[in-house]
Backbone as CSV, one residue per row, in Angstrom:
resi,resn,N_x,N_y,N_z,CA_x,CA_y,CA_z,C_x,C_y,C_z
1,UNK,-30.473,-34.995,-25.843,-30.463,-33.590,-26.236,-30.428,-32.690,-24.995
2,UNK,-31.291,-33.031,-24.016,-31.337,-32.274,-22.773,-29.994,-32.339,-22.062
3,UNK,-29.347,-33.514,-22.128,-28.065,-33.720,-21.458,-26.995,-32.813,-22.074
4,UNK,-26.994,-32.728,-23.420,-26.036,-31.875,-24.131,-26.273,-30.409,-23.789
5,UNK,-27.560,-30.030,-23.718,-27.935,-28.641,-23.395,-27.443,-28.269,-21.992
6,UNK,-27.623,-29.218,-21.044,-27.206,-28.973,-19.654,-25.698,-28.774,-19.560
7,UNK,-24.946,-29.585,-20.307,-23.490,-29.462,-20.313,-23.072,-28.117,-20.884
8,UNK,-23.754,-27.687,-21.956,-23.427,-26.406,-22.594,-23.660,-25.245,-21.641
9,UNK,-24.779,-25.291,-20.927,-25.107,-24.239,-19.957,-24.074,-24.212,-18.844
10,UNK,-23.695,-25.416,-18.364,-22.716,-25.519,-17.281,-21.372,-24.930,-17.716
11,UNK,-20.943,-25.260,-18.947,-19.682,-24.737,-19.467,-19.741,-23.221,-19.618
12,UNK,-20.888,-22.724,-20.064,-21.066,-21.277,-20.240,-20.967,-20.555,-18.897
13,UNK,-21.664,-21.095,-17.893,-21.646,-20.485,-16.558,-20.259,-20.539,-15.940
14,UNK,-19.556,-21.652,-16.179,-18.188,-21.800,-15.661,-17.275,-20.744,-16.279
15,UNK,-17.452,-20.528,-17.600,-16.643,-19.519,-18.301,-16.930,-18.129,-17.761
16,UNK,-18.208,-17.830,-17.539,-18.607,-16.521,-17.009,-18.005,-16.298,-15.628
17,UNK,-18.062,-17.332,-14.787,-17.522,-17.237,-13.427,-16.022,-16.996,-13.447
18,UNK,-15.322,-17.750,-14.306,-13.872,-17.603,-14.409,-13.495,-16.212,-14.892
19,UNK,-14.274,-15.695,-15.875,-14.023,-14.356,-16.397,-14.249,-13.309,-15.333
20,UNK,-15.301,-13.501,-14.534,-15.624,-12.544,-13.478,-14.544,-12.517,-12.415
21,UNK,-13.940,-13.677,-12.143,-12.896,-13.755,-11.124,-11.609,-13.086,-11.593
22,UNK,-11.313,-13.168,-12.897,-10.069,-12.640,-13.433,-10.171,-11.128,-13.566
23,UNK,-9.229,-10.400,-12.975,-9.202,-8.952,-13.103,-7.747,-8.500,-13.115
24,UNK,-7.534,-7.269,-13.503,-6.176,-6.732,-13.548,-5.784,-6.292,-12.138
25,UNK,-5.311,-7.243,-11.374,-4.966,-7.033,-9.965,-3.467,-7.226,-9.802
26,UNK,-2.826,-6.300,-9.106,-1.381,-6.349,-8.934,-1.003,-6.661,-7.485
27,UNK,0.104,-7.355,-7.318,0.695,-7.559,-5.999,2.117,-7.000,-6.073
28,UNK,2.371,-5.943,-5.297,3.658,-5.256,-5.351,4.557,-5.659,-4.189
29,UNK,5.839,-5.745,-4.484,6.833,-6.136,-3.487,7.493,-4.888,-2.879
30,UNK,7.153,-4.603,-1.610,7.796,-3.493,-0.885,8.416,-4.020,0.412
31,UNK,8.807,-5.297,0.399,9.346,-5.935,1.598,10.736,-5.406,1.949
32,UNK,10.958,-5.227,3.243,12.261,-4.758,3.733,13.032,-5.854,4.469
33,UNK,12.532,-7.091,4.411,13.271,-8.198,5.011,14.636,-8.318,4.334
34,UNK,15.622,-8.746,5.067,16.945,-8.956,4.478,16.885,-10.098,3.460
35,UNK,17.671,-9.958,2.415,17.811,-10.989,1.373,16.522,-11.235,0.586
36,UNK,15.642,-10.231,0.526,14.419,-10.399,-0.258,14.738,-10.272,-1.746
37,UNK,14.410,-11.281,-2.551,14.643,-11.183,-4.006,13.575,-10.287,-4.634
38,UNK,13.630,-10.079,-5.938,12.628,-9.197,-6.557,11.258,-9.870,-6.697
39,UNK,11.192,-11.195,-6.530,9.938,-11.964,-6.489,9.159,-11.956,-7.809
40,UNK,9.797,-11.505,-8.885,9.112,-11.470,-10.182,8.687,-12.868,-10.630
41,UNK,9.467,-13.876,-10.269,9.136,-15.244,-10.687,7.824,-15.726,-10.094
42,UNK,7.402,-15.104,-8.997,6.125,-15.463,-8.366,4.964,-14.630,-8.906
43,UNK,5.277,-13.609,-9.697,4.228,-12.749,-10.240,4.131,-11.385,-9.577
44,UNK,5.034,-11.096,-8.635,5.018,-9.793,-7.972,5.445,-8.693,-8.948
45,UNK,4.871,-7.519,-8.778,5.246,-6.346,-9.565,6.150,-5.437,-8.739
46,UNK,6.847,-4.535,-9.419,7.732,-3.593,-8.735,6.972,-2.339,-8.343
47,UNK,7.383,-1.739,-7.237,6.815,-0.482,-6.774,7.971,0.445,-6.415
48,UNK,7.848,1.704,-6.753,8.891,2.681,-6.464,8.567,3.377,-5.136
49,UNK,9.189,2.909,-4.066,8.963,3.485,-2.740,9.979,4.602,-2.502
50,UNK,9.481,5.827,-2.332,10.354,6.956,-2.018,10.032,7.412,-0.595
51,UNK,10.967,7.161,0.302,10.749,7.517,1.707,11.084,8.992,1.938
52,UNK,10.772,9.469,3.148,10.830,10.908,3.439,12.103,11.602,2.992
53,UNK,13.251,11.038,3.339,14.504,11.704,3.025,14.786,11.773,1.525
54,UNK,13.965,11.089,0.740,14.129,11.151,-0.709,13.543,12.399,-1.332
55,UNK,12.590,13.050,-0.629,11.929,14.228,-1.208,11.778,15.412,-0.247
56,UNK,12.079,15.219,1.042,12.020,16.345,1.972,13.345,16.441,2.742
57,UNK,13.607,17.621,3.279,14.852,17.855,4.013,14.559,18.513,5.354
58,UNK,15.610,18.702,6.145,15.490,19.255,7.495,16.056,20.669,7.556
59,UNK,15.303,21.547,8.191,15.765,22.904,8.444,16.274,22.950,9.884
60,UNK,17.585,22.885,10.050,18.163,22.776,11.391,18.112,24.083,12.184
61,UNK,17.618,25.136,11.561,17.415,26.389,12.270,16.085,26.393,13.018
62,UNK,15.265,25.380,12.721,13.964,25.249,13.370,14.022,24.183,14.455
63,UNK,13.076,24.240,15.369,13.011,23.276,16.465,12.464,21.947,15.956
64,UNK,13.118,20.871,16.355,12.671,19.546,15.950,11.224,19.321,16.382
65,UNK,10.410,18.885,15.452,9.002,18.658,15.729,8.105,19.770,15.235
66,UNK,8.668,20.956,15.002,7.882,22.058,14.453,7.466,21.727,13.026
67,UNK,6.400,22.334,12.579,5.900,22.091,11.230,6.992,22.336,10.194
68,UNK,7.699,23.445,10.334,8.701,23.840,9.342,10.088,23.245,9.594
69,UNK,10.194,22.337,10.573,11.469,21.658,10.809,11.839,20.799,9.595
70,UNK,10.808,20.301,8.915,11.005,19.565,7.666,10.359,20.359,6.537
71,UNK,10.909,20.274,5.328,10.346,21.028,4.211,10.506,20.248,2.911
72,UNK,9.614,20.530,1.960,9.653,19.903,0.644,10.871,20.432,-0.101
73,UNK,11.717,19.523,-0.559,12.989,19.881,-1.192,12.882,19.668,-2.706
74,UNK,12.815,20.766,-3.462,12.608,20.668,-4.900,13.747,19.931,-5.603
75,UNK,14.974,20.151,-5.172,16.109,19.480,-5.820,16.011,17.960,-5.679
76,UNK,15.589,17.504,-4.490,15.401,16.061,-4.284,14.258,15.535,-5.148
77,UNK,13.172,16.295,-5.204,12.021,15.895,-6.015,12.414,15.789,-7.487
78,UNK,13.157,16.755,-7.939,13.604,16.749,-9.329,14.430,15.503,-9.644
79,UNK,15.340,15.170,-8.750,16.183,13.991,-8.940,15.352,12.712,-8.997
80,UNK,14.421,12.557,-8.055,13.616,11.343,-7.991,12.629,11.248,-9.156
81,UNK,12.009,12.366,-9.503,10.989,12.345,-10.560,11.592,12.110,-11.941
82,UNK,12.786,12.635,-12.169,13.464,12.373,-13.444,13.824,10.898,-13.569
83,UNK,14.135,10.292,-12.423,14.468,8.864,-12.403,13.218,8.006,-12.658
84,UNK,12.126,8.305,-11.951,10.904,7.500,-12.103,10.256,7.704,-13.469
85,UNK,10.493,8.870,-14.055,9.954,9.176,-15.385,10.440,8.179,-16.428
86,UNK,11.621,7.625,-16.216,12.202,6.668,-17.153,11.539,5.294,-17.055
87,UNK,10.840,5.038,-15.938,10.149,3.752,-15.732,8.717,4.035,-15.290
88,UNK,7.974,4.713,-16.154,6.639,5.189,-15.781,5.606,4.077,-15.613
89,UNK,5.976,2.857,-15.996,5.060,1.728,-15.784,5.098,1.241,-14.331
90,UNK,6.068,1.736,-13.547,6.167,1.367,-12.131,5.565,2.489,-11.283
91,UNK,4.507,2.227,-10.518,3.885,3.268,-9.687,4.849,3.807,-8.628
92,UNK,4.678,5.068,-8.263,5.537,5.719,-7.278,4.744,6.100,-6.036
93,UNK,5.282,5.711,-4.885,4.684,6.063,-3.597,5.580,7.082,-2.898
94,UNK,5.020,8.233,-2.546,5.742,9.233,-1.773,5.394,8.991,-0.305
95,UNK,6.257,8.245,0.367,5.972,7.858,1.755,6.487,8.934,2.714
96,UNK,5.766,10.043,2.746,6.099,11.170,3.617,5.035,11.239,4.708
97,UNK,5.431,10.947,5.942,4.457,10.855,7.033,4.625,11.947,8.096
98,UNK,5.627,12.817,7.920,5.935,13.808,8.955,4.728,14.679,9.292
99,UNK,3.986,15.121,8.286,2.835,16.001,8.532,1.508,15.237,8.523
100,UNK,1.558,13.925,8.344,0.331,13.143,8.174,-0.678,13.279,9.292
101,UNK,-0.222,13.221,10.549,-1.155,13.283,11.676,-1.878,14.624,11.762
102,UNK,-1.312,15.664,11.148,-1.911,16.996,11.199,-3.128,17.126,10.281
103,UNK,-3.296,16.164,9.375,-4.453,16.187,8.479,-5.758,15.894,9.222
104,UNK,-5.646,15.331,10.428,-6.838,14.919,11.171,-7.182,15.889,12.300
105,UNK,-6.562,17.059,12.260,-6.824,18.118,13.238,-7.334,19.331,12.465
106,UNK,-8.537,19.783,12.781,-9.146,20.879,12.030,-8.294,22.146,12.029
107,UNK,-7.486,22.329,13.078,-6.666,23.532,13.189,-5.421,23.480,12.285
108,UNK,-4.971,22.286,11.987,-3.732,22.135,11.209,-3.949,21.503,9.835
109,UNK,-5.170,21.071,9.549,-5.449,20.342,8.308,-5.056,21.125,7.062
110,UNK,-5.438,22.386,6.986,-5.193,23.186,5.779,-3.691,23.307,5.494
111,UNK,-2.899,23.619,6.492,-1.466,23.785,6.301,-0.808,22.463,5.895
112,UNK,-1.235,21.377,6.546,-0.684,20.055,6.225,-1.091,19.631,4.818
113,UNK,-2.333,19.879,4.478,-2.833,19.532,3.151,-2.053,20.285,2.075
114,UNK,-1.770,21.549,2.313,-1.048,22.371,1.341,0.356,21.827,1.061
115,UNK,1.031,21.342,2.104,2.391,20.847,1.892,2.374,19.524,1.124
116,UNK,1.364,18.688,1.361,1.244,17.449,0.593,0.883,17.750,-0.870
117,UNK,0.023,18.739,-1.070,-0.336,19.136,-2.435,0.888,19.659,-3.179
118,UNK,1.685,20.459,-2.486,2.913,20.976,-3.087,3.832,19.830,-3.509
119,UNK,3.974,18.858,-2.639,4.826,17.700,-2.905,4.367,16.938,-4.147
120,UNK,3.076,16.599,-4.189,2.530,15.815,-5.302,2.585,16.609,-6.607
121,UNK,2.190,17.858,-6.555,2.136,18.671,-7.769,3.522,18.918,-8.363
122,UNK,4.508,19.190,-7.500,5.874,19.377,-7.997,6.383,18.099,-8.655
123,UNK,6.118,16.969,-8.011,6.587,15.691,-8.539,5.930,15.390,-9.887
124,UNK,4.624,15.584,-9.953,3.885,15.222,-11.158,4.092,16.218,-12.302
125,UNK,4.586,17.409,-11.992,4.911,18.368,-13.048,6.070,17.852,-13.888
126,UNK,6.995,17.162,-13.240,8.163,16.610,-13.949,7.866,15.217,-14.488
127,UNK,7.344,14.347,-13.624,6.975,13.001,-14.060,5.473,12.990,-14.298
128,UNK,5.100,13.231,-15.529,3.672,13.369,-15.864,2.987,12.041,-16.184
129,UNK,3.776,10.992,-16.344,3.209,9.718,-16.806,2.989,8.685,-15.705
130,UNK,3.834,8.670,-14.681,3.744,7.642,-13.641,2.527,7.848,-12.735
131,UNK,2.084,6.759,-12.121,1.069,6.858,-11.071,1.779,7.354,-9.815
132,UNK,1.342,8.497,-9.280,2.031,9.125,-8.154,1.042,9.643,-7.117
133,UNK,1.281,9.297,-5.860,0.548,9.908,-4.748,1.284,9.603,-3.453
134,UNK,0.676,10.030,-2.339,1.286,9.828,-1.029,0.665,8.634,-0.320
135,UNK,1.476,7.960,0.453,1.014,6.920,1.381,0.164,7.610,2.440
136,UNK,-0.937,6.980,2.852,-1.751,7.625,3.896,-2.529,6.607,4.720
137,UNK,-2.767,6.983,5.962,-3.634,6.222,6.856,-5.032,6.834,6.772
138,UNK,-6.051,6.003,6.971,-7.402,6.536,7.063,-7.905,7.168,5.780
139,UNK,-8.885,8.059,5.927,-9.506,8.711,4.780,-8.539,9.712,4.157
140,UNK,-8.550,9.771,2.834,-7.669,10.703,2.139,-8.401,12.023,1.903
141,UNK,-7.678,13.124,2.023,-8.226,14.454,1.759,-8.701,14.526,0.309
142,UNK,-9.830,15.153,0.075,-10.368,15.261,-1.289,-9.402,16.023,-2.202
143,UNK,-8.780,17.072,-1.684,-7.845,17.851,-2.496,-6.597,17.042,-2.850
144,UNK,-6.099,16.263,-1.891,-4.943,15.411,-2.163,-5.327,14.328,-3.166
145,UNK,-6.514,13.782,-3.007,-7.028,12.778,-3.947,-7.046,13.345,-5.365
146,UNK,-7.578,14.549,-5.519,-7.719,15.160,-6.842,-6.384,15.568,-7.457
147,UNK,-5.367,15.741,-6.628,-4.036,16.093,-7.136,-3.270,14.857,-7.598
148,UNK,-3.792,13.672,-7.271,-3.115,12.403,-7.537,-3.727,11.704,-8.745
149,UNK,-3.098,10.620,-9.159,-3.698,9.766,-10.196,-3.695,8.297,-9.759
150,UNK,-3.539,8.090,-8.446,-3.586,6.766,-7.826,-3.827,6.999,-6.335
151,UNK,-4.332,5.965,-5.640,-4.580,6.091,-4.198,-3.842,4.970,-3.465
152,UNK,-3.159,5.347,-2.364,-2.377,4.377,-1.587,-2.824,4.354,-0.122
153,UNK,-3.984,3.793,0.164,-4.406,3.710,1.573,-3.689,2.577,2.298
154,UNK,-3.598,2.702,3.594,-2.898,1.702,4.407,-3.881,1.037,5.364
155,UNK,-3.930,-0.294,5.354,-4.793,-1.045,6.275,-3.964,-2.132,6.961
156,UNK,-3.081,-1.710,7.823,-2.270,-2.650,8.582,-3.118,-3.342,9.644
157,UNK,-2.562,-4.384,10.239,-3.280,-5.184,11.230,-2.945,-4.671,12.631
158,UNK,-3.944,-4.094,13.286,-3.725,-3.470,14.598,-4.133,-4.364,15.769
159,UNK,-4.840,-5.442,15.476,-5.290,-6.342,16.533,-5.799,-7.647,15.944
160,UNK,-6.233,-8.555,16.796,-6.635,-9.888,16.337,-8.111,-9.993,15.947
161,UNK,-8.867,-8.910,16.126,-10.291,-8.921,15.786,-10.447,-8.841,14.266
162,UNK,-10.784,-9.945,13.670,-10.853,-10.015,12.209,-12.028,-9.238,11.632
163,UNK,-13.142,-9.281,12.322,-14.303,-8.515,11.869,-14.005,-7.021,11.880
164,UNK,-13.244,-6.586,12.869,-12.872,-5.176,12.977,-12.006,-4.771,11.783
165,UNK,-11.065,-5.639,11.418,-10.188,-5.336,10.287,-10.993,-5.268,8.990
166,UNK,-11.861,-6.251,8.765,-12.669,-6.285,7.542,-13.564,-5.048,7.456
167,UNK,-14.154,-4.678,8.576,-15.020,-3.497,8.612,-14.226,-2.233,8.287
168,UNK,-13.019,-2.109,8.852,-12.164,-0.955,8.600,-11.863,-0.828,7.105
169,UNK,-11.532,-1.944,6.482,-11.174,-1.946,5.063,-12.374,-1.596,4.184
170,UNK,-13.493,-2.243,4.432,-14.678,-2.004,3.598,-15.162,-0.562,3.723
171,UNK,-15.172,-0.033,4.940,-15.604,1.352,5.142,-14.625,2.331,4.496
172,UNK,-13.320,2.042,4.659,-12.300,2.932,4.109,-12.334,2.996,2.597
173,UNK,-12.399,1.834,1.947,-12.398,1.805,0.483,-13.706,2.350,-0.075
174,UNK,-14.814,2.083,0.625,-16.102,2.642,0.209,-16.058,4.163,0.210
175,UNK,-15.413,4.733,1.227,-15.274,6.188,1.328,-14.432,6.738,0.172
176,UNK,-13.353,6.043,-0.153,-12.479,6.472,-1.251,-13.234,6.450,-2.579
177,UNK,-14.042,5.423,-2.791,-14.745,5.258,-4.059,-15.870,6.265,-4.270
178,UNK,-16.208,7.017,-3.235,-17.244,8.048,-3.371,-16.738,9.260,-4.146
179,UNK,-15.413,9.370,-4.283,-14.853,10.469,-5.064,-15.233,10.321,-6.532
180,UNK,-15.430,11.442,-7.188,-15.903,11.436,-8.577,-14.842,10.920,-9.548
181,UNK,-13.611,11.361,-9.371,-12.542,10.949,-10.278,-12.034,9.562,-9.887
182,UNK,-12.352,8.580,-10.702,-11.971,7.205,-10.379,-10.521,6.950,-10.771
183,UNK,-9.783,6.321,-9.879,-8.383,6.003,-10.154,-8.007,4.706,-9.444
184,UNK,-6.885,4.092,-9.818,-6.490,2.830,-9.180,-6.310,2.983,-7.672
185,UNK,-6.718,1.950,-6.949,-6.534,1.905,-5.494,-5.600,0.742,-5.183
186,UNK,-4.397,1.065,-4.707,-3.420,0.062,-4.318,-3.234,0.144,-2.808
187,UNK,-3.601,-0.919,-2.122,-3.664,-0.925,-0.659,-2.389,-1.492,-0.027
188,UNK,-1.867,-0.781,0.961,-0.735,-1.271,1.739,-1.217,-2.241,2.809
189,UNK,-0.597,-3.427,2.845,-0.808,-4.358,3.954,0.555,-4.867,4.405
190,UNK,0.577,-5.469,5.578,1.838,-5.835,6.227,1.638,-7.174,6.935
191,UNK,2.437,-8.195,6.645,2.212,-9.519,7.242,2.587,-9.635,8.718
192,UNK,2.879,-8.504,9.346,3.143,-8.479,10.787,2.129,-7.561,11.464
193,UNK,1.944,-7.775,12.764,1.059,-6.884,13.518,1.730,-5.529,13.721
194,UNK,0.942,-4.478,13.532,1.435,-3.126,13.741,1.484,-2.853,15.247
195,UNK,2.642,-2.476,15.784,2.751,-2.306,17.238,1.943,-1.124,17.772
196,UNK,1.086,-1.402,18.736,0.344,-0.354,19.450,0.488,-0.659,20.938
197,UNK,1.542,-0.149,21.584,1.843,-0.481,22.990,0.686,-0.267,23.958
198,UNK,-0.135,0.746,23.700,-1.234,1.041,24.620,-2.382,0.042,24.500
199,UNK,-2.409,-0.750,23.423,-3.521,-1.676,23.192,-3.138,-3.142,23.318
200,UNK,-1.931,-3.506,22.857,-1.538,-4.919,22.889,-0.027,-5.039,22.728
201,UNK,0.474,-6.254,22.883,1.919,-6.490,22.738,2.207,-7.395,21.534
202,UNK,1.393,-7.262,20.496,1.531,-8.109,19.314,2.552,-7.570,18.317
203,UNK,3.051,-6.380,18.554,3.884,-5.692,17.585,4.976,-6.524,16.959
204,UNK,4.987,-6.577,15.622,5.976,-7.256,14.784,5.841,-8.778,14.756
205,UNK,4.897,-9.333,15.516,4.632,-10.772,15.355,3.941,-10.966,14.012
206,UNK,4.153,-12.118,13.402,3.523,-12.362,12.110,2.032,-12.632,12.271
207,UNK,1.264,-12.078,11.350,-0.171,-12.326,11.303,-0.389,-13.796,10.972
208,UNK,-1.355,-14.430,11.638,-1.654,-15.842,11.404,-1.987,-16.075,9.923
209,UNK,-1.604,-17.220,9.412,-1.760,-17.511,7.981,-3.216,-17.402,7.517
210,UNK,-4.158,-17.919,8.326,-5.554,-17.864,7.897,-6.113,-16.444,7.947
211,UNK,-5.596,-15.622,8.861,-5.994,-14.219,8.925,-5.436,-13.477,7.710
212,UNK,-4.206,-13.789,7.347,-3.589,-13.172,6.167,-4.369,-13.542,4.903
213,UNK,-4.780,-14.807,4.823,-5.585,-15.251,3.679,-6.890,-14.470,3.619
214,UNK,-7.514,-14.257,4.771,-8.756,-13.474,4.837,-8.524,-12.059,4.306
215,UNK,-7.381,-11.469,4.652,-7.077,-10.121,4.195,-6.944,-10.072,2.675
216,UNK,-6.228,-11.033,2.121,-6.050,-11.086,0.670,-7.385,-11.257,-0.049
217,UNK,-8.191,-12.182,0.433,-9.480,-12.462,-0.207,-10.458,-11.300,-0.042
218,UNK,-10.359,-10.583,1.074,-11.223,-9.423,1.302,-10.875,-8.295,0.337
219,UNK,-9.598,-8.084,0.123,-9.152,-6.960,-0.696,-9.313,-7.197,-2.200
220,UNK,-9.247,-8.442,-2.629,-9.270,-8.718,-4.073,-10.454,-8.070,-4.802
221,UNK,-11.685,-8.219,-4.339,-12.799,-7.610,-5.078,-12.951,-6.101,-4.836
222,UNK,-12.255,-5.571,-3.840,-12.475,-4.177,-3.440,-11.530,-3.176,-4.077
223,UNK,-10.325,-3.622,-4.478,-9.330,-2.669,-4.971,-8.614,-3.222,-6.196
224,UNK,-7.600,-2.516,-6.641,-6.901,-2.879,-7.876,-5.555,-3.555,-7.636
225,UNK,-5.161,-3.623,-6.373,-3.891,-4.260,-6.070,-3.488,-4.031,-4.635
226,UNK,-2.466,-4.775,-4.208,-1.956,-4.630,-2.846,-0.447,-4.406,-2.896
227,UNK,0.039,-3.631,-1.956,1.467,-3.402,-1.795,1.853,-4.062,-0.476
228,UNK,2.651,-5.115,-0.543,3.027,-5.820,0.683,4.332,-5.227,1.201
229,UNK,4.204,-4.522,2.323,5.338,-3.860,2.960,5.728,-4.661,4.196
230,UNK,6.929,-4.436,4.689,7.323,-5.112,5.929,8.295,-4.245,6.702
231,UNK,8.469,-4.594,7.972,9.495,-3.976,8.801,10.760,-4.825,8.673
232,UNK,11.860,-4.304,9.217,13.113,-5.067,9.204,13.140,-6.149,10.285
233,UNK,12.465,-5.875,11.419,12.670,-6.683,12.625,11.440,-7.496,13.039
234,UNK,11.695,-8.526,13.856,10.599,-9.288,14.447,10.279,-8.731,15.829
235,UNK,9.422,-9.425,16.578,8.987,-8.918,17.882,10.104,-8.889,18.920
236,UNK,11.195,-9.577,18.627,12.340,-9.593,19.545,13.449,-8.638,19.120
237,UNK,13.163,-7.839,18.089,14.147,-6.874,17.618,15.215,-7.460,16.718
238,UNK,15.033,-8.712,16.314,16.025,-9.363,15.453,15.683,-9.157,13.979
239,UNK,16.713,-9.080,13.148,16.507,-8.934,11.705,15.729,-10.131,11.160
240,UNK,14.832,-9.851,10.230,14.091,-10.914,9.563,14.708,-11.140,8.186
241,UNK,15.047,-12.375,7.897,15.567,-12.739,6.580,14.425,-13.380,5.780
242,UNK,14.285,-12.967,4.555,13.214,-13.512,3.722,13.361,-15.017,3.572
243,UNK,12.224,-15.707,3.639,12.185,-17.156,3.489,10.897,-17.490,2.759
244,UNK,10.993,-18.130,1.609,9.770,-18.413,0.851,8.894,-19.484,1.497
245,UNK,9.353,-20.056,2.614,8.527,-21.008,3.363,7.699,-20.331,4.462
246,UNK,7.858,-19.021,4.619,7.036,-18.308,5.603,5.558,-18.570,5.293
247,UNK,4.761,-18.794,6.341,3.346,-19.149,6.150,2.582,-18.077,5.382
248,UNK,2.809,-16.806,5.727,2.095,-15.726,5.035,2.459,-15.696,3.554
249,UNK,3.740,-15.987,3.236,4.180,-15.939,1.843,3.566,-17.088,1.052
250,UNK,3.501,-18.263,1.668,2.871,-19.398,1.002,1.404,-19.109,0.689
251,UNK,0.707,-18.457,1.623,-0.690,-18.074,1.383,-0.784,-17.073,0.240
252,UNK,0.177,-16.166,0.163,0.183,-15.166,-0.905,0.384,-15.824,-2.265
253,UNK,1.298,-16.780,-2.327,1.563,-17.493,-3.583,0.317,-18.270,-4.030
254,UNK,-0.351,-18.924,-3.086,-1.594,-19.655,-3.408,-2.648,-18.702,-3.952
255,UNK,-2.771,-17.549,-3.308,-3.735,-16.528,-3.712,-3.433,-16.050,-5.129
256,UNK,-2.157,-15.804,-5.426,-1.785,-15.303,-6.745,-2.001,-16.367,-7.835
257,UNK,-1.777,-17.605,-7.498,-2.025,-18.691,-8.454,-3.523,-18.849,-8.711
258,UNK,-4.302,-18.735,-7.645,-5.749,-18.866,-7.763,-6.329,-17.841,-8.728
259,UNK,-5.851,-16.611,-8.625,-6.390,-15.533,-9.459,-5.498,-15.211,-10.660
260,UNK,-4.504,-16.072,-10.888,-3.596,-15.927,-12.032,-3.007,-14.530,-12.121
261,UNK,-2.478,-14.078,-10.995,-1.872,-12.742,-10.912,-0.426,-12.815,-11.366
262,UNK,-0.064,-11.952,-12.278,1.318,-11.933,-12.761,1.662,-10.558,-13.330
């Protein structure tokens, strides 16, 4: 009798553990490698990446680099938002980085924040159903957060210190979660090192497989999904062609099978 009871308890605990591990977690394909397939057969989801020229334009009467050298283009926004509105189950990322660095300067923050708010609000006025926000580094502005219905923070790999990366991610996501309005958090990661010439020469080299696995496992309990982005080139400036035997990709497939992500 005791033996049967022990087995029942073990099965119950196993079921609870399995249920706790399973969550609605997405892995999005934003790879720019040549010959990259849609990866749906592996369980990857689609993401609508709209880069700068898709929603902003250039004012050639202004000096390059000036704040107003680039501007939010309503006609472009209208075109893109009407298109994404037809596939509202696919999240939309507005990858506009021209004014991004100005958000971290007290003198320019308000003006930069206003232009991002204008961008998001115009887009969401037309496409009211899709998840829409801007790609961003670091902490997101509270006003930009409140204008959005999804969060797209970026935690690329800047160096080989793994503890530093984990700390950056945990602190960043913890800060985002302090906001009152809860919304999905989809994190950008990149299987290559982000080039920082002043700090190291790792730029565009692939992140080691075990480090990549650590990143995936760290993010799984903290957010609602990851967007895997890539550059076109390797550290030698050569085009990268997608290969499903890449070490980072094999780790990703194992991770998705483990958590039954599809």
